mmCIF file of C-alpha atoms in Angstrom:
data_model
loop_
_atom_site.group_PDB
_atom_site.id
_atom_site.type_symbol
_atom_site.label_atom_id
_atom_site.label_comp_id
_atom_site.label_asym_id
_atom_site.label_seq_id
_atom_site.Cartn_x
_atom_site.Cartn_y
_atom_site.Cartn_z
ATOM 1 C CA UNK A 410 -5.178 6.575 25.739
ATOM 2 C CA UNK A 411 -4.585 8.442 22.734
ATOM 3 C CA UNK A 412 -7.678 9.733 21.126
ATOM 4 C CA UNK A 413 -9.194 9.439 17.329
ATOM 5 C CA UNK A 414 -8.226 12.267 15.083
ATOM 6 C CA UNK A 415 -9.919 13.039 11.988
ATOM 7 C CA UNK A 416 -8.937 13.524 8.315
ATOM 8 C CA UNK A 417 -7.538 16.699 6.782
ATOM 9 C CA UNK A 418 -8.462 16.720 2.899
ATOM 10 C CA UNK A 419 -7.013 18.696 0.297
ATOM 11 C CA UNK A 420 -8.661 18.912 -3.336
ATOM 12 C CA UNK A 421 -6.217 17.431 -6.155
ATOM 13 C CA UNK A 422 -3.486 19.900 -7.386
ATOM 14 C CA UNK A 423 -4.712 21.530 -10.681
ATOM 15 C CA UNK A 424 -1.008 20.110 -12.299
ATOM 16 C CA UNK A 425 -1.899 16.355 -11.706
ATOM 17 C CA UNK A 426 -2.623 14.464 -15.159
ATOM 18 C CA UNK A 427 -6.357 13.342 -16.005
ATOM 19 C CA UNK A 428 -4.912 9.716 -15.878
ATOM 20 C CA UNK A 429 -3.743 9.636 -12.235
ATOM 21 C CA UNK A 430 -6.785 11.154 -11.040
ATOM 22 C CA UNK A 431 -8.834 8.898 -12.899
ATOM 23 C CA UNK A 432 -6.957 5.892 -11.112
ATOM 24 C CA UNK A 433 -7.378 7.820 -7.556
ATOM 25 C CA UNK A 434 -11.158 8.226 -8.218
ATOM 26 C CA UNK A 435 -11.392 4.732 -9.139
ATOM 27 C CA UNK A 436 -9.603 3.195 -6.247
ATOM 28 C CA UNK A 437 -11.837 5.532 -4.147
ATOM 29 C CA UNK A 438 -9.600 8.356 -3.642
ATOM 30 C CA UNK A 439 -11.473 11.608 -3.850
ATOM 31 C CA UNK A 440 -9.355 13.870 -2.378
ATOM 32 C CA UNK A 441 -5.770 13.570 -1.089
ATOM 33 C CA UNK A 442 -4.575 14.095 2.594
ATOM 34 C CA UNK A 443 -3.072 17.308 3.415
ATOM 35 C CA UNK A 444 0.672 15.976 3.419
ATOM 36 C CA UNK A 445 0.161 14.287 0.042
ATOM 37 C CA UNK A 446 -0.856 17.134 -1.852
ATOM 38 C CA UNK A 447 1.749 19.529 -0.182
ATOM 39 C CA UNK A 448 4.419 16.952 -1.093
ATOM 40 C CA UNK A 449 3.145 16.864 -4.680
ATOM 41 C CA UNK A 450 3.401 20.537 -4.910
ATOM 42 C CA UNK A 451 6.632 20.790 -3.292
ATOM 43 C CA UNK A 452 8.006 18.204 -6.075
ATOM 44 C CA UNK A 453 6.409 19.802 -8.909
ATOM 45 C CA UNK A 454 8.210 23.058 -7.954
ATOM 46 C CA UNK A 455 11.502 20.965 -8.208
ATOM 47 C CA UNK A 456 12.355 20.734 -4.807
ATOM 48 C CA UNK A 457 13.888 17.523 -2.637
ATOM 49 C CA UNK A 458 11.398 16.920 -0.114
ATOM 50 C CA UNK A 459 11.748 15.098 3.086
ATOM 51 C CA UNK A 460 8.039 13.619 4.648
ATOM 52 C CA UNK A 461 8.102 12.722 8.122
ATOM 53 C CA UNK A 462 4.003 11.957 8.653
ATOM 54 C CA UNK A 463 2.991 9.090 10.889
ATOM 55 C CA UNK A 464 2.937 5.400 10.291
ATOM 56 C CA UNK A 465 -0.058 4.295 7.746
ATOM 57 C CA UNK A 466 -0.625 7.653 6.572
ATOM 58 C CA UNK A 467 0.098 7.209 3.088
ATOM 59 C CA UNK A 468 3.810 8.352 2.923
ATOM 60 C CA UNK A 469 4.176 6.037 -0.590
ATOM 61 C CA UNK A 470 1.351 7.701 -2.439
ATOM 62 C CA UNK A 471 3.064 10.751 -1.310
ATOM 63 C CA UNK A 472 6.331 10.132 -3.284
ATOM 64 C CA UNK A 473 4.781 7.812 -5.812
ATOM 65 C CA UNK A 474 2.534 10.662 -7.136
ATOM 66 C CA UNK A 475 4.951 13.131 -8.492
ATOM 67 C CA UNK A 476 7.276 10.170 -10.068
ATOM 68 C CA UNK A 477 4.255 8.903 -11.750
ATOM 69 C CA UNK A 478 3.262 12.085 -12.992
ATOM 70 C CA UNK A 479 6.977 12.436 -14.755
ATOM 71 C CA UNK A 480 7.284 8.868 -16.059
ATOM 72 C CA UNK A 481 3.872 9.369 -17.797
ATOM 73 C CA UNK A 482 4.978 12.444 -19.285
ATOM 74 C CA UNK A 483 8.246 10.699 -20.330
ATOM 75 C CA UNK A 484 8.013 7.023 -20.187
ATOM 76 C CA UNK A 485 12.341 7.101 -20.645
ATOM 77 C CA UNK A 486 12.167 8.535 -17.170
ATOM 78 C CA UNK A 487 13.858 6.529 -14.106
ATOM 79 C CA UNK A 488 13.495 6.406 -10.470
ATOM 80 C CA UNK A 489 15.582 4.569 -8.060
ATOM 81 C CA UNK A 490 13.311 3.345 -4.980
ATOM 82 C CA UNK A 491 15.921 2.495 -2.358
ATOM 83 C CA UNK A 492 14.624 0.496 0.874
ATOM 84 C CA UNK A 493 16.932 -0.633 3.786
ATOM 85 C CA UNK A 494 15.798 -4.557 3.699
ATOM 86 C CA UNK A 495 14.934 -6.767 0.652
ATOM 87 C CA UNK A 496 11.444 -7.453 2.687
ATOM 88 C CA UNK A 497 10.383 -4.068 2.407
ATOM 89 C CA UNK A 498 11.351 -3.623 -1.359
ATOM 90 C CA UNK A 499 9.282 -6.678 -1.836
ATOM 91 C CA UNK A 500 6.434 -5.233 0.264
ATOM 92 C CA UNK A 501 6.562 -2.338 -1.522
ATOM 93 C CA UNK A 502 6.583 -3.723 -4.858
ATOM 94 C CA UNK A 503 3.163 -5.054 -3.841
ATOM 95 C CA UNK A 504 1.755 -1.792 -3.280
ATOM 96 C CA UNK A 505 2.935 -0.425 -6.659
ATOM 97 C CA UNK A 506 0.961 -3.692 -8.445
ATOM 98 C CA UNK A 507 -2.388 -1.713 -8.802
ATOM 99 C CA UNK A 508 -0.424 1.194 -10.519
ATOM 100 C CA UNK A 509 1.148 -1.224 -12.734
ATOM 101 C CA UNK A 510 -2.010 -2.844 -13.793
ATOM 102 C CA UNK A 511 -3.791 0.113 -14.192
ATOM 103 C CA UNK A 512 -1.657 1.979 -16.392
ATOM 104 C CA UNK A 513 -0.213 -1.203 -17.849
ATOM 105 C CA UNK A 514 3.506 -2.070 -19.148
ATOM 106 C CA UNK A 515 3.393 0.362 -22.017
ATOM 107 C CA UNK A 516 3.771 3.080 -19.685
ATOM 108 C CA UNK A 517 5.094 1.836 -16.140
ATOM 109 C CA UNK A 518 6.807 -0.912 -15.562
ATOM 110 C CA UNK A 519 8.579 -1.780 -12.158
ATOM 111 C CA UNK A 520 11.001 -4.263 -10.711
ATOM 112 C CA UNK A 521 12.754 -5.478 -7.756
ATOM 113 C CA UNK A 522 16.528 -5.454 -8.155
ATOM 114 C CA UNK A 523 18.520 -7.325 -5.214
ATOM 115 C CA UNK A 524 20.777 -10.158 -4.289
ATOM 116 C CA UNK A 525 17.533 -12.751 -4.946
ATOM 117 C CA UNK A 526 16.826 -10.958 -8.573
ATOM 118 C CA UNK A 527 17.414 -13.914 -10.878
ATOM 119 C CA UNK A 528 20.051 -12.664 -13.725
ATOM 120 C CA UNK A 529 17.270 -12.833 -16.432
ATOM 121 C CA UNK A 530 14.831 -10.679 -14.778
ATOM 122 C CA UNK A 531 17.955 -8.367 -13.692
ATOM 123 C CA UNK A 532 18.306 -8.067 -17.633
ATOM 124 C CA UNK A 533 14.676 -6.855 -17.834
ATOM 125 C CA UNK A 534 14.578 -4.700 -15.584
ATOM 126 C CA UNK A 535 17.551 -2.815 -16.479
ATOM 127 C CA UNK A 536 16.195 -2.320 -20.057
ATOM 128 C CA UNK A 537 12.547 -1.604 -19.279
ATOM 129 C CA UNK A 538 11.677 -0.739 -15.813
ATOM 130 C CA UNK A 539 10.664 2.729 -14.842
ATOM 131 C CA UNK A 540 10.813 2.282 -11.185
ATOM 132 C CA UNK A 541 13.741 0.071 -10.013
ATOM 133 C CA UNK A 542 12.960 -0.870 -6.228
ATOM 134 C CA UNK A 543 16.515 -1.677 -4.517
ATOM 135 C CA UNK A 544 18.765 -1.397 -1.189
ATOM 136 C CA UNK A 545 21.662 0.553 -0.390
ATOM 137 C CA UNK A 546 24.160 -2.810 -0.851
ATOM 138 C CA UNK A 547 22.941 -3.501 -4.588
ATOM 139 C CA UNK A 548 23.261 0.457 -5.218
ATOM 140 C CA UNK A 549 26.970 0.263 -4.292
ATOM 141 C CA UNK A 550 28.129 -3.229 -5.630
ATOM 142 C CA UNK A 551 26.157 -3.349 -8.940
ATOM 143 C CA UNK A 552 24.849 -0.193 -10.144
ATOM 144 C CA UNK A 553 27.902 2.182 -9.305
ATOM 145 C CA UNK A 554 30.699 0.217 -10.378
ATOM 146 C CA UNK A 555 28.911 -1.043 -13.526
ATOM 147 C CA UNK A 556 27.146 2.084 -14.750
ATOM 148 C CA UNK A 557 28.844 2.213 -18.163
ATOM 149 C CA UNK A 558 27.758 -0.992 -18.954
ATOM 150 C CA UNK A 559 24.590 -3.470 -18.883
ATOM 151 C CA UNK A 560 21.946 -0.699 -19.447
ATOM 152 C CA UNK A 561 23.014 0.763 -16.237
ATOM 153 C CA UNK A 562 24.055 3.806 -18.110
ATOM 154 C CA UNK A 563 20.493 4.468 -19.790
ATOM 155 C CA UNK A 564 19.362 4.288 -16.328
ATOM 156 C CA UNK A 565 21.912 6.865 -15.077
ATOM 157 C CA UNK A 566 21.545 9.247 -18.017
ATOM 158 C CA UNK A 567 17.734 9.203 -17.491
ATOM 159 C CA UNK A 568 17.488 9.332 -13.420
ATOM 160 C CA UNK A 569 14.764 11.639 -12.408
ATOM 161 C CA UNK A 570 14.070 10.814 -9.013
ATOM 162 C CA UNK A 571 15.778 9.123 -6.193
ATOM 163 C CA UNK A 572 13.717 7.720 -3.499
ATOM 164 C CA UNK A 573 14.660 6.721 -0.285
ATOM 165 C CA UNK A 574 12.635 5.158 2.474
ATOM 166 C CA UNK A 575 12.776 4.843 6.093
ATOM 167 C CA UNK A 576 15.360 7.566 5.984
ATOM 168 C CA UNK A 577 15.875 7.255 10.324
ATOM 169 C CA UNK A 578 17.354 3.716 9.783
ATOM 170 C CA UNK A 579 20.592 5.089 8.040
ATOM 171 C CA UNK A 580 22.424 6.496 11.103
ATOM 172 C CA UNK A 581 25.682 5.909 12.866
ATOM 173 C CA UNK A 582 28.054 3.948 10.569
ATOM 174 C CA UNK A 583 25.569 2.724 8.212
ATOM 175 C CA UNK A 584 24.176 6.110 7.826
ATOM 176 C CA UNK A 585 27.950 7.301 7.182
ATOM 177 C CA UNK A 586 28.388 4.678 4.504
ATOM 178 C CA UNK A 587 25.015 5.773 2.517
ATOM 179 C CA UNK A 588 26.295 9.040 2.715
ATOM 180 C CA UNK A 589 29.536 8.100 0.953
ATOM 181 C CA UNK A 590 27.599 6.014 -1.445
ATOM 182 C CA UNK A 591 25.257 8.911 -2.497
ATOM 183 C CA UNK A 592 28.473 11.244 -2.944
ATOM 184 C CA UNK A 593 29.659 8.607 -5.394
ATOM 185 C CA UNK A 594 26.258 8.101 -7.238
ATOM 186 C CA UNK A 595 26.268 12.194 -7.492
ATOM 187 C CA UNK A 596 29.667 12.026 -9.540
ATOM 188 C CA UNK A 597 28.286 9.335 -11.398
ATOM 189 C CA UNK A 598 25.010 11.296 -12.648
ATOM 190 C CA UNK A 599 27.154 14.605 -13.032
ATOM 191 C CA UNK A 600 28.974 12.162 -15.651
ATOM 192 C CA UNK A 601 25.734 11.344 -17.220
ATOM 193 C CA UNK A 602 24.331 14.983 -17.102
ATOM 194 C CA UNK A 603 21.382 14.191 -14.752
ATOM 195 C CA UNK A 604 20.137 15.771 -11.553
ATOM 196 C CA UNK A 605 17.854 13.465 -9.926
ATOM 197 C CA UNK A 606 15.625 14.805 -7.399
ATOM 198 C CA UNK A 607 15.574 13.265 -3.724
ATOM 199 C CA UNK A 608 12.280 12.211 -1.927
ATOM 200 C CA UNK A 609 12.936 10.945 1.364
ATOM 201 C CA UNK A 610 10.379 9.313 4.258
ATOM 202 C CA UNK A 611 10.972 8.859 7.790
ATOM 203 C CA UNK A 612 9.359 8.169 10.976
ATOM 204 C CA UNK A 613 8.819 11.121 12.858
ATOM 205 C CA UNK A 614 12.372 12.474 13.903
ATOM 206 C CA UNK A 615 13.603 15.481 15.544
ATOM 207 C CA UNK A 616 15.915 16.540 12.824
ATOM 208 C CA UNK A 617 14.687 15.225 9.721
ATOM 209 C CA UNK A 618 16.165 17.868 7.543
ATOM 210 C CA UNK A 619 19.397 17.433 8.908
ATOM 211 C CA UNK A 620 19.985 13.734 8.603
ATOM 212 C CA UNK A 621 18.393 14.113 4.640
ATOM 213 C CA UNK A 622 20.781 17.101 3.788
ATOM 214 C CA UNK A 623 23.867 15.103 5.397
ATOM 215 C CA UNK A 624 23.008 11.758 3.623
ATOM 216 C CA UNK A 625 22.102 13.309 0.479
ATOM 217 C CA UNK A 626 23.835 16.249 0.168
ATOM 218 C CA UNK A 627 21.199 18.653 -1.097
ATOM 219 C CA UNK A 628 19.186 21.113 0.345
ATOM 220 C CA UNK A 629 15.588 19.797 1.490
ATOM 221 C CA UNK A 630 12.341 21.128 2.417
ATOM 222 C CA UNK A 631 10.391 19.322 5.325
ATOM 223 C CA UNK A 632 6.647 18.100 4.851
ATOM 224 C CA UNK A 633 5.434 17.280 8.298
ATOM 225 C CA UNK A 634 1.725 18.075 8.751
ATOM 226 C CA UNK A 635 -0.349 14.839 9.066
ATOM 227 C CA UNK A 636 -3.540 15.056 7.239
ATOM 228 C CA UNK A 637 -4.265 11.477 7.459
ATOM 229 C CA UNK A 638 -7.018 10.259 10.313
ATOM 230 C CA UNK A 639 -5.919 8.191 13.243
ATOM 231 C CA UNK A 640 -7.896 5.703 15.220
ATOM 232 C CA UNK A 641 -8.250 5.510 18.877
ATOM 233 C CA UNK A 642 -4.987 3.721 20.585
ATOM 234 C CA UNK A 643 -4.448 2.464 23.856
ATOM 235 C CA UNK A 644 -0.932 1.591 25.631
ATOM 236 C CA UNK A 645 -0.579 -0.831 28.298
ATOM 237 C CA UNK A 646 2.769 -1.643 29.927
ATOM 238 C CA UNK A 647 3.114 -4.656 31.781
ATOM 239 C CA UNK A 648 5.812 -5.458 34.662
ATOM 240 C CA UNK A 649 6.074 -9.055 34.937
ATOM 241 C CA UNK A 650 5.415 -10.574 38.185
ATOM 242 C CA UNK A 651 7.945 -11.562 40.744
ATOM 243 C CA UNK A 652 7.885 -15.429 40.789
ATOM 244 C CA UNK A 653 9.486 -15.844 44.340
ATOM 245 C CA UNK A 654 8.734 -14.780 47.739
ATOM 246 C CA UNK A 655 11.754 -12.760 48.214
ATOM 247 C CA UNK A 656 10.889 -10.334 45.334
ATOM 248 C CA UNK A 657 14.280 -10.804 43.571
ATOM 249 C CA UNK A 658 13.246 -12.678 40.236
ATOM 250 C CA UNK A 659 10.746 -11.467 38.139
ATOM 251 C CA UNK A 660 8.713 -13.980 35.218
ATOM 252 C CA UNK A 661 10.882 -13.132 31.881
ATOM 253 C CA UNK A 662 9.106 -10.837 29.011
ATOM 254 C CA UNK A 663 9.495 -13.834 26.550
ATOM 255 C CA UNK A 664 7.387 -15.961 28.992
ATOM 256 C CA UNK A 665 4.563 -13.321 29.221
ATOM 257 C CA UNK A 666 4.531 -12.638 25.528
ATOM 258 C CA UNK A 667 4.196 -16.050 25.055
ATOM 259 C CA UNK A 668 0.809 -16.048 27.111
ATOM 260 C CA UNK A 669 -0.727 -13.186 25.509
ATOM 261 C CA UNK A 670 -0.133 -14.630 21.615
ATOM 262 C CA UNK A 671 -2.477 -17.665 22.365
ATOM 263 C CA UNK A 672 -5.259 -15.229 23.783
ATOM 264 C CA UNK A 673 -4.650 -13.067 20.727
ATOM 265 C CA UNK A 674 -5.058 -16.065 18.291
ATOM 266 C CA UNK A 675 -7.814 -17.705 19.497
ATOM 267 C CA UNK A 676 -9.706 -14.192 19.463
ATOM 268 C CA UNK A 677 -8.504 -13.433 15.714
ATOM 269 C CA UNK A 678 -6.897 -10.263 16.532
ATOM 270 C CA UNK A 679 -4.154 -9.578 13.996
ATOM 271 C CA UNK A 680 -0.675 -9.004 15.717
ATOM 272 C CA UNK A 681 3.044 -8.649 15.469
ATOM 273 C CA UNK A 682 5.339 -9.773 18.748
ATOM 274 C CA UNK A 683 8.543 -8.015 18.327
ATOM 275 C CA UNK A 684 11.351 -10.082 20.221
ATOM 276 C CA UNK A 685 15.144 -8.802 20.332
ATOM 277 C CA UNK A 686 16.814 -11.658 19.296
ATOM 278 C CA UNK A 687 16.653 -14.430 17.315
ATOM 279 C CA UNK A 688 16.684 -16.945 19.965
ATOM 280 C CA UNK A 689 13.728 -15.173 21.990
ATOM 281 C CA UNK A 690 11.340 -15.174 18.385
ATOM 282 C CA UNK A 691 12.227 -19.254 18.337
ATOM 283 C CA UNK A 692 11.338 -19.653 22.286
ATOM 284 C CA UNK A 693 8.477 -17.147 22.011
ATOM 285 C CA UNK A 694 6.881 -18.973 19.254
ATOM 286 C CA UNK A 695 7.397 -22.556 20.613
ATOM 287 C CA UNK A 696 5.970 -21.487 23.919
ATOM 288 C CA UNK A 697 2.611 -20.186 22.216
ATOM 289 C CA UNK A 698 2.255 -22.740 19.950
ATOM 290 C CA UNK A 699 2.533 -25.236 23.054
ATOM 291 C CA UNK A 700 -0.160 -22.890 24.694
ATOM 292 C CA UNK A 701 -2.285 -23.517 21.622
ATOM 293 C CA UNK A 702 -2.027 -26.871 21.395
ATOM 294 C CA UNK A 703 -2.431 -27.628 25.126
ATOM 295 C CA UNK A 704 -5.758 -28.444 26.685
ATOM 296 C CA UNK A 705 -6.036 -24.880 28.302
ATOM 297 C CA UNK A 706 -7.914 -24.130 24.887
ATOM 298 C CA UNK A 707 -10.332 -26.670 23.873
ATOM 299 C CA UNK A 708 -11.194 -27.198 20.359
ATOM 300 C CA UNK A 709 -9.748 -26.152 17.378
ATOM 301 C CA UNK A 710 -5.829 -26.201 16.928
ATOM 302 C CA UNK A 711 -4.644 -22.584 16.559
ATOM 303 C CA UNK A 712 -1.144 -23.234 16.169
ATOM 304 C CA UNK A 713 -0.676 -22.647 12.114
ATOM 305 C CA UNK A 714 -2.393 -19.248 12.642
ATOM 306 C CA UNK A 715 1.033 -17.731 13.907
ATOM 307 C CA UNK A 716 4.423 -17.956 12.396
ATOM 308 C CA UNK A 717 8.225 -16.732 13.248
ATOM 309 C CA UNK A 718 9.886 -14.143 11.015
ATOM 310 C CA UNK A 719 13.531 -13.388 11.237
ATOM 311 C CA UNK A 720 17.097 -13.210 9.399
ATOM 312 C CA UNK A 721 18.207 -16.747 8.635
ATOM 313 C CA UNK A 722 15.052 -17.683 6.927
ATOM 314 C CA UNK A 723 15.332 -18.530 3.300
ATOM 315 C CA UNK A 724 14.009 -15.782 0.893
ATOM 316 C CA UNK A 725 11.152 -18.096 -0.358
ATOM 317 C CA UNK A 726 10.087 -18.598 3.287
ATOM 318 C CA UNK A 727 10.179 -15.077 4.065
ATOM 319 C CA UNK A 728 7.886 -14.112 1.161
ATOM 320 C CA UNK A 729 5.583 -16.923 1.713
ATOM 321 C CA UNK A 730 5.386 -15.576 5.333
ATOM 322 C CA UNK A 731 4.632 -12.151 4.244
ATOM 323 C CA UNK A 732 2.182 -13.319 1.824
ATOM 324 C CA UNK A 733 0.065 -15.323 4.338
ATOM 325 C CA UNK A 734 0.187 -12.054 6.478
ATOM 326 C CA UNK A 735 -0.839 -10.212 3.911
ATOM 327 C CA UNK A 736 -3.662 -12.176 3.001
ATOM 328 C CA UNK A 737 -4.972 -13.195 6.414
ATOM 329 C CA UNK A 738 -4.093 -16.778 6.350
ATOM 330 C CA UNK A 739 -1.810 -16.000 9.291
ATOM 331 C CA UNK A 740 -3.234 -14.113 12.431
ATOM 332 C CA UNK A 741 -0.089 -13.360 14.040
ATOM 333 C CA UNK A 742 3.819 -13.202 13.715
ATOM 334 C CA UNK A 743 6.849 -13.343 16.319
ATOM 335 C CA UNK A 744 9.675 -11.163 14.579
ATOM 336 C CA UNK A 745 12.834 -9.372 15.294
ATOM 337 C CA UNK A 746 13.367 -5.886 13.826
ATOM 338 C CA UNK A 747 13.229 -7.496 10.347
ATOM 339 C CA UNK A 748 9.688 -6.272 10.421
ATOM 340 C CA UNK A 749 10.115 -3.041 12.128
ATOM 341 C CA UNK A 750 10.676 -1.090 8.836
ATOM 342 C CA UNK A 751 7.271 -0.351 7.254
ATOM 343 C CA UNK A 752 5.994 -3.869 5.979
ATOM 344 C CA UNK A 753 2.856 -2.799 4.828
ATOM 345 C CA UNK A 754 0.145 -5.005 6.617
ATOM 346 C CA UNK A 755 -2.682 -2.887 7.347
ATOM 347 C CA UNK A 756 -4.971 -4.957 9.283
ATOM 348 C CA UNK A 757 -2.859 -5.502 12.333
ATOM 349 C CA UNK A 758 -4.775 -4.178 15.546
ATOM 350 C CA UNK A 759 -2.211 -5.108 18.370
ATOM 351 C CA UNK A 760 1.478 -5.135 18.836
ATOM 352 C CA UNK A 761 3.312 -6.931 21.534
ATOM 353 C CA UNK A 762 6.609 -5.736 22.105
ATOM 354 C CA UNK A 763 8.758 -7.946 24.270
ATOM 355 C CA UNK A 764 11.101 -5.966 26.191
ATOM 356 C CA UNK A 765 12.352 -2.483 25.904
ATOM 357 C CA UNK A 766 12.129 -0.925 22.043
#
């Protein structure tokens, strides 16, 4: 059991533009969390910043505020937001929508530039988007090789910020590859006489500054004092029971999860169940739906309130599942770690992890 924690708030920084303050006030944000204000001041001082506050602490707003400040001052400024998965980039674009609607396309425009983006939309993003959301693969295969054509030269000439979300995902060989991609990007930026600031966010890790400096090749400042409130949390560890008298075999974690899910669904809890493999996702999903359709739960068929989510689904299917979960049409998802990297579903109240994380 972890008790609740109150928020630590700070006033708006004096340097913040009145338009940004107006947006925040209209959306009920009359003060910033301590870490958001600290990151804004560090960014205004020209530092590269890594922020490692907790999940759902407002890290997106932390690195978005200094980016908006610069773009509103100079609409020609460009920012690259780099995410490890396409799903996360699309989710963060949804989080940007209120800002885009408030300030209008004349001041701020954004677009997702990945393998699913149509050709005509790619052209529009290159030519007019201040904020471009993409992933390391697109940076390596589309942006850098074609830096002198198709509008990319303008992006690199005016690149002010590179934002790397979920930095802890870039470890091992993947992290080594990304470090080399950024070496290449720095050479391209030098060619265009631009020197972007780097903002990174990560889950709480022990060596955040070391990781950021190794990957980005720059000196970093750490923001780690979390000012966000946290609700009470309870963790339960479940050992599956034995299935025979010899006490040699236990029930599978998948079957235990499949027994949990119907109860959560009927009680209208919003949840995500994480499984270790695509096959486990389909097994748990099928067993859970069978339970929901069986006579164990009389009345309404709740089986359409849960869905699977994993690699292998079509892009349109993934986006539709994400939309239904965000809007509340779905109560739960059974997922691989495809949903592990920060999809923003604020109403989740239960997580079931089937197997060691």
